[in-house]
XYZ file of C-alpha atoms in Angstrom:
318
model
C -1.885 -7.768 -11.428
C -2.449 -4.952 -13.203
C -4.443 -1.862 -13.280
C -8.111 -3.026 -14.458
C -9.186 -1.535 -17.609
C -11.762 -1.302 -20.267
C -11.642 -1.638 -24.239
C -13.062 1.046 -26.008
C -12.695 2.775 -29.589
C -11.815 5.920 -30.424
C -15.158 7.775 -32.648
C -13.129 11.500 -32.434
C -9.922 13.023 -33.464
C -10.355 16.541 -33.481
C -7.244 19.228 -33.611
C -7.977 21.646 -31.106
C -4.929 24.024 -31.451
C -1.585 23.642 -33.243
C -0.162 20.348 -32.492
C -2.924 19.552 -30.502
C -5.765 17.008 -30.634
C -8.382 15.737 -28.921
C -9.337 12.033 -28.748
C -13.003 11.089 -28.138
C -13.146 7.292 -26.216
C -16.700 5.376 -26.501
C -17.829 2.110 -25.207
C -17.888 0.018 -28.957
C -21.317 -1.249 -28.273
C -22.528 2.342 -26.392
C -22.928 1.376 -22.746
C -22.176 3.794 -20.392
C -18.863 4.105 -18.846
C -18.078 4.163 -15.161
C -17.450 7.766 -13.437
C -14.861 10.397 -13.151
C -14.506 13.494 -11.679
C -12.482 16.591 -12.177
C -9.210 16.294 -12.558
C -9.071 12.256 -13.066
C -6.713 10.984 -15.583
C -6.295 7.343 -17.960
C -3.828 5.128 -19.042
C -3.948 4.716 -22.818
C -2.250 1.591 -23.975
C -0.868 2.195 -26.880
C -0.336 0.188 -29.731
C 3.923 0.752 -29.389
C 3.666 -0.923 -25.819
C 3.814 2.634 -24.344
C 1.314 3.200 -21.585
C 0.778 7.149 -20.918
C -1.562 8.867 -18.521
C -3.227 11.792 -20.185
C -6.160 13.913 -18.177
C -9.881 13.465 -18.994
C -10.902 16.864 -20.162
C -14.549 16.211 -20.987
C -18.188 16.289 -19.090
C -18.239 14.002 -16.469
C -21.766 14.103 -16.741
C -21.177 13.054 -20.158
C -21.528 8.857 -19.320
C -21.053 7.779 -22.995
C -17.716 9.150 -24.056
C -14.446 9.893 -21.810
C -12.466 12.657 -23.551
C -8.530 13.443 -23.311
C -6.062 15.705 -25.417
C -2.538 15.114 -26.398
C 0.253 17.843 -27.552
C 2.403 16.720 -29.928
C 5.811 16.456 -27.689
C 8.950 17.770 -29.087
C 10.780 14.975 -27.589
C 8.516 12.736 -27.377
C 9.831 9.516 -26.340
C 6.967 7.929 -28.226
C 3.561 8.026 -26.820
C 2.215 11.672 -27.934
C 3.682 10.840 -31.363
C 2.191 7.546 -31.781
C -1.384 9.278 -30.391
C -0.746 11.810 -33.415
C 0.568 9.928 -36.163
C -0.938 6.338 -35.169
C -4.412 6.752 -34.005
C -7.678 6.343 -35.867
C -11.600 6.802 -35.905
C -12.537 3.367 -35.240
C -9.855 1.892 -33.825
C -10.117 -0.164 -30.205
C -7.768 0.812 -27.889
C -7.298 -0.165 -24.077
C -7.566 2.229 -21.309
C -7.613 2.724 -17.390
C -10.816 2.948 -15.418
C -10.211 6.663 -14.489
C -7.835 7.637 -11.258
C -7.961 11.225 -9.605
C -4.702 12.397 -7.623
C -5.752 15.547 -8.513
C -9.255 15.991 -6.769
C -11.287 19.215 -6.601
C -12.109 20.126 -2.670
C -15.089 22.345 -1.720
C -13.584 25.913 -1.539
C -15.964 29.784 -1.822
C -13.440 30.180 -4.855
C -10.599 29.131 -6.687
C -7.126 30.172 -8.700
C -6.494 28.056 -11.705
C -3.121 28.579 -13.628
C -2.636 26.780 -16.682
C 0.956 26.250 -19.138
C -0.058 24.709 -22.247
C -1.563 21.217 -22.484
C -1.984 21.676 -18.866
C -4.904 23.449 -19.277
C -6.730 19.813 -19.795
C -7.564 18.801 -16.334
C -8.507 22.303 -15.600
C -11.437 22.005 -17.676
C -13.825 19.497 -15.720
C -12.629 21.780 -12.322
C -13.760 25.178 -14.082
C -17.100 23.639 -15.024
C -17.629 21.673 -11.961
C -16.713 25.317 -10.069
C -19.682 27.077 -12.068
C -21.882 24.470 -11.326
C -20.997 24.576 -7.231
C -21.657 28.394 -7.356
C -18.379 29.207 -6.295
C -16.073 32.517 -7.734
C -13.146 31.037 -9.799
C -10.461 33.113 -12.284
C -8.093 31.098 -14.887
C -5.177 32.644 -16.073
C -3.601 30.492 -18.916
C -0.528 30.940 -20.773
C 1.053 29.421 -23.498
C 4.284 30.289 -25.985
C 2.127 31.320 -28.822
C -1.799 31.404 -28.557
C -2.230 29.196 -32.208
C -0.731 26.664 -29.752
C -3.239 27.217 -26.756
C -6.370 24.432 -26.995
C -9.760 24.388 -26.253
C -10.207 28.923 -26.267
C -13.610 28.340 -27.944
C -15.047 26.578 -24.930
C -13.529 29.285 -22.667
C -15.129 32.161 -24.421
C -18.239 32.148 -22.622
C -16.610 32.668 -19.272
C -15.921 35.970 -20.537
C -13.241 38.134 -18.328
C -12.702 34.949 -15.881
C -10.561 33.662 -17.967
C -6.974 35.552 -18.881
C -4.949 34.188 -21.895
C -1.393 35.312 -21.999
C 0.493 34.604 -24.925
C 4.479 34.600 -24.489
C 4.499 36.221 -28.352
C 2.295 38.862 -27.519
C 1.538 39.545 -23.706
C 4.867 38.108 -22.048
C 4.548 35.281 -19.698
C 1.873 34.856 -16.806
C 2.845 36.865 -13.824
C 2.986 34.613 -11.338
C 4.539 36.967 -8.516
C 1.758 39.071 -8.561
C -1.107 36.368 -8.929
C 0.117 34.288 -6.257
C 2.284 37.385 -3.893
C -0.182 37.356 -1.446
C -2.781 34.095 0.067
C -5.967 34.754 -0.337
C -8.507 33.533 2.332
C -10.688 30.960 1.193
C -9.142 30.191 -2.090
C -7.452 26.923 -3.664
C -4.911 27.008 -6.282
C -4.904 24.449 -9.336
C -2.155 24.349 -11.646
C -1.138 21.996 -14.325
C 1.975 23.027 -16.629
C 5.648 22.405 -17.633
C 7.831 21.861 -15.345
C 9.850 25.327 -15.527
C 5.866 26.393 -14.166
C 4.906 24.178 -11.354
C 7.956 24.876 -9.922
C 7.819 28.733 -9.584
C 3.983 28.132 -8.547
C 5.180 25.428 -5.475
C 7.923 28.059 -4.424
C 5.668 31.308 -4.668
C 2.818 28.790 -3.265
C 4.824 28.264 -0.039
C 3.788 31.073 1.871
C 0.231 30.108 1.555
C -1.674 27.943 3.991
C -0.670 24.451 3.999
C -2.885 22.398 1.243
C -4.469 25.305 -0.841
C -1.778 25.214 -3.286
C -2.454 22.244 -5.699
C -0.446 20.520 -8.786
C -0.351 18.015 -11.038
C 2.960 16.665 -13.328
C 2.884 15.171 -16.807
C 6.485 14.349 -15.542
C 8.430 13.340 -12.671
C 11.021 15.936 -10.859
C 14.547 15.464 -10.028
C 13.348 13.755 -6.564
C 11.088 11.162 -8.257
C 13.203 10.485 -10.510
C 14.501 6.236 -11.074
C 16.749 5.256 -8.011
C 20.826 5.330 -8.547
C 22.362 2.401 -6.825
C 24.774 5.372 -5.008
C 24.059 6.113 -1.945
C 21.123 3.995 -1.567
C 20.686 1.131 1.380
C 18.921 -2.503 0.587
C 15.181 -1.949 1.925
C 13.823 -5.557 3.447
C 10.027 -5.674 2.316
C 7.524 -7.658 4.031
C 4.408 -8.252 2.579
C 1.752 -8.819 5.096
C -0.990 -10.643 3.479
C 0.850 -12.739 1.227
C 3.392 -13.782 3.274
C 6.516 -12.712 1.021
C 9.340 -11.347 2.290
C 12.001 -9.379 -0.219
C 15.010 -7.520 0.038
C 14.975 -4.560 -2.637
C 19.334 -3.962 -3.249
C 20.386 -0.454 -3.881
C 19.107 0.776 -7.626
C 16.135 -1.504 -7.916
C 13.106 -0.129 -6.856
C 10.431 -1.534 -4.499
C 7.594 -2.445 -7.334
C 10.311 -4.193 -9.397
C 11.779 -6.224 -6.572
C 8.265 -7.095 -5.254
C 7.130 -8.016 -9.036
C 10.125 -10.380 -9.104
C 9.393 -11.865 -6.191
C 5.909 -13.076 -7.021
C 3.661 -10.597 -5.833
C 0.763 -8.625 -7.847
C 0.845 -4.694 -7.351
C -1.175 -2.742 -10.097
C 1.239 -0.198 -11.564
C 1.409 1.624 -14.496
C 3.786 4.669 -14.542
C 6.699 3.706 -12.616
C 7.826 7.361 -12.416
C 5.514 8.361 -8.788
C 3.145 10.272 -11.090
C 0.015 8.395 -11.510
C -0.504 7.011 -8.424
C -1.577 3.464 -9.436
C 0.805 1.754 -6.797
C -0.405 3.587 -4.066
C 0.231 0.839 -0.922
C -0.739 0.879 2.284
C 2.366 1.238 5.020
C 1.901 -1.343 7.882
C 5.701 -0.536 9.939
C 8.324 1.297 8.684
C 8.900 4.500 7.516
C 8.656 5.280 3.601
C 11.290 7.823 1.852
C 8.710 9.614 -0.265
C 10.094 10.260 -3.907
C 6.446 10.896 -5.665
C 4.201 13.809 -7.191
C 1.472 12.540 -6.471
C 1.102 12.980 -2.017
C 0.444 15.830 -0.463
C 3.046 16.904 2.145
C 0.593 15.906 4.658
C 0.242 12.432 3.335
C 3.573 12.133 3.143
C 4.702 13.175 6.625
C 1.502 10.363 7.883
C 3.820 7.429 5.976
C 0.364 5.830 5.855
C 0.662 4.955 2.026
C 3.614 5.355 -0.301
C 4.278 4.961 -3.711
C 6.190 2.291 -4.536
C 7.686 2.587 -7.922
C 9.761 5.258 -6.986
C 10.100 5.502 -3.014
C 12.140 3.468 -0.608
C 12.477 3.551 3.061
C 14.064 5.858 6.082
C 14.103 2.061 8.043
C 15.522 -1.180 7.337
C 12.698 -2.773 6.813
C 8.887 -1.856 5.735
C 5.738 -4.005 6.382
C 3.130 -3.453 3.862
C -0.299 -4.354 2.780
C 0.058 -6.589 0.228
């Protein structure tokens, strides 16, 4: 079983900065698609057998079209290229009903800090911020700013938003912009990795939960299991009755999926949060981006494609 999903075509390719475009999704007969909110993301299925999760970046009051935008990887191990060289107005292409890991919660104001394509799921948050009434500031930096997308629908913010340009301005100072917690406020930040992981260690000092990020990739810790070091994991699922024994370097979601049971996946790098599974007994070994610490430390859920177990056995939900 797989994630569900709709067929749509894609009406826009538009470049919004150097090496990046934009990819406009529409229903082929124009009925209206189902919801999102800020900072939900899709699976594109792409014609190469790649499936990549890419951030809707649209209005989500905006029912006839979903939006996303896709830079132009240097090492692409094939899905931004094919996006780039391989799509086309017209063309039907399978997607994910939207997911959000990545949800924006009620705050009086709000920190967003941006690397590159990572300003995408930013976009939906800043709007849905104006629209809430609530103070905001985005400070987005880039290598060059030819390569930074979507400036002409930040304009109007006026001095809310900073652009810093590594060619011209240097690099965004992160020290100072997150040195001190600031009551009331919730960080967002979506960027390379180098990025998110001076924000999480600056970010630590603040109160737990108001510092919030989102990968395009997974870190060293959710990264495929090695066989060393690892112990077999017996896996019992509840509902269907099946009972499997995952051996050191195969993962949960594989064993499972050999075994005979259906679990929606998609990723299989803890990213995208599509094999989120309820914990029954047992305590998971979380190896995911996509919990918070707090969900993490409940064990209620875990993520399956890449986590395994502090117990000899898990019972779960499936």
């Amino acid at each position: 079983m797989g994630v569900e999903t709709l067929e749509l075509v894609v009406r826009q390719l538009r470049w919004e900065a150097r090496e990046v475009v934009s990819v406009r999704l529409e229903d082929a007969d124009g009925a209206t698609l189902p919801d999102w909110t800020p900072g939900a993301h899709i699976d594109l299925h792409l014609g190469n057998g790649l499936i990549r999760q890419y951030s809707l970046c649209g209005d989500p009051a905006d029912k006839t079209g979903y939006r996303v935008a896709v830079h132009l990887a240097p090492d692409s191990r094939g899905g931004s290229r094919y996006v780039h060289d391989g799509l086309r107005v017209g063309r039907p292409i399978t997607i994910s009903l939207p997911r959000n890991n990545f949800e924006l919660l009620d705050a009086p104001s709000y920190l967003f800090l941006a690397g590159g394509i990572g300003i995408t799921p930013l976009l939906g948050m800043i709007g849905e911020a104006q629209r809430r009434g609530a103070d905001w500031e985005l400070h987005y930096g880039g290598r060059t700013r030819a390569a930074l997308a979507f400036l002409d629908e930040l304009l109007p913010h006026g001095d809310r938003v900073h652009v810093v340009s590594e060619d011209c301005e240097g690099r965004l100072d992160l020290p100072e912009l997150l040195g001190e917690s600031r009551s009331g406020t919730l960080v967002y930040s979506c960027g390379p990795e180098g990025m998110l992981g001076a924000v999480e260690q600056l970010g630590a000092a603040w109160p737990e939960g108001t510092v919030r990020l989102e990968r395009f990739a997974p870190t060293a810790r959710s990264s495929p299991t090695e066989a060393a070091g690892e112990q077999p994991v017996r896996v019992v699922c509840q509902r269907s009755g099946i009972t499997a024994t995952a051996a050191p370097g195969c993962s949960i979601l594989d064993t499972l999926e050999e075994a005979g049971v259906d679990v929606p996946s998609s990723c299989r790098e803890g990213i995208c949060g599509s094999c989120e599974t309820t914990v029954l007994q047992g305590v998971p070994d979380h190896r995911d981006d996509v919990l918070s610490s707090a969900e993490q430390t409940s064990g209620k859920t875990m993520m399956i494609c890449v986590s395994r177990a502090l117990t000899d056995e898990l019972v779960l939900d499936l």
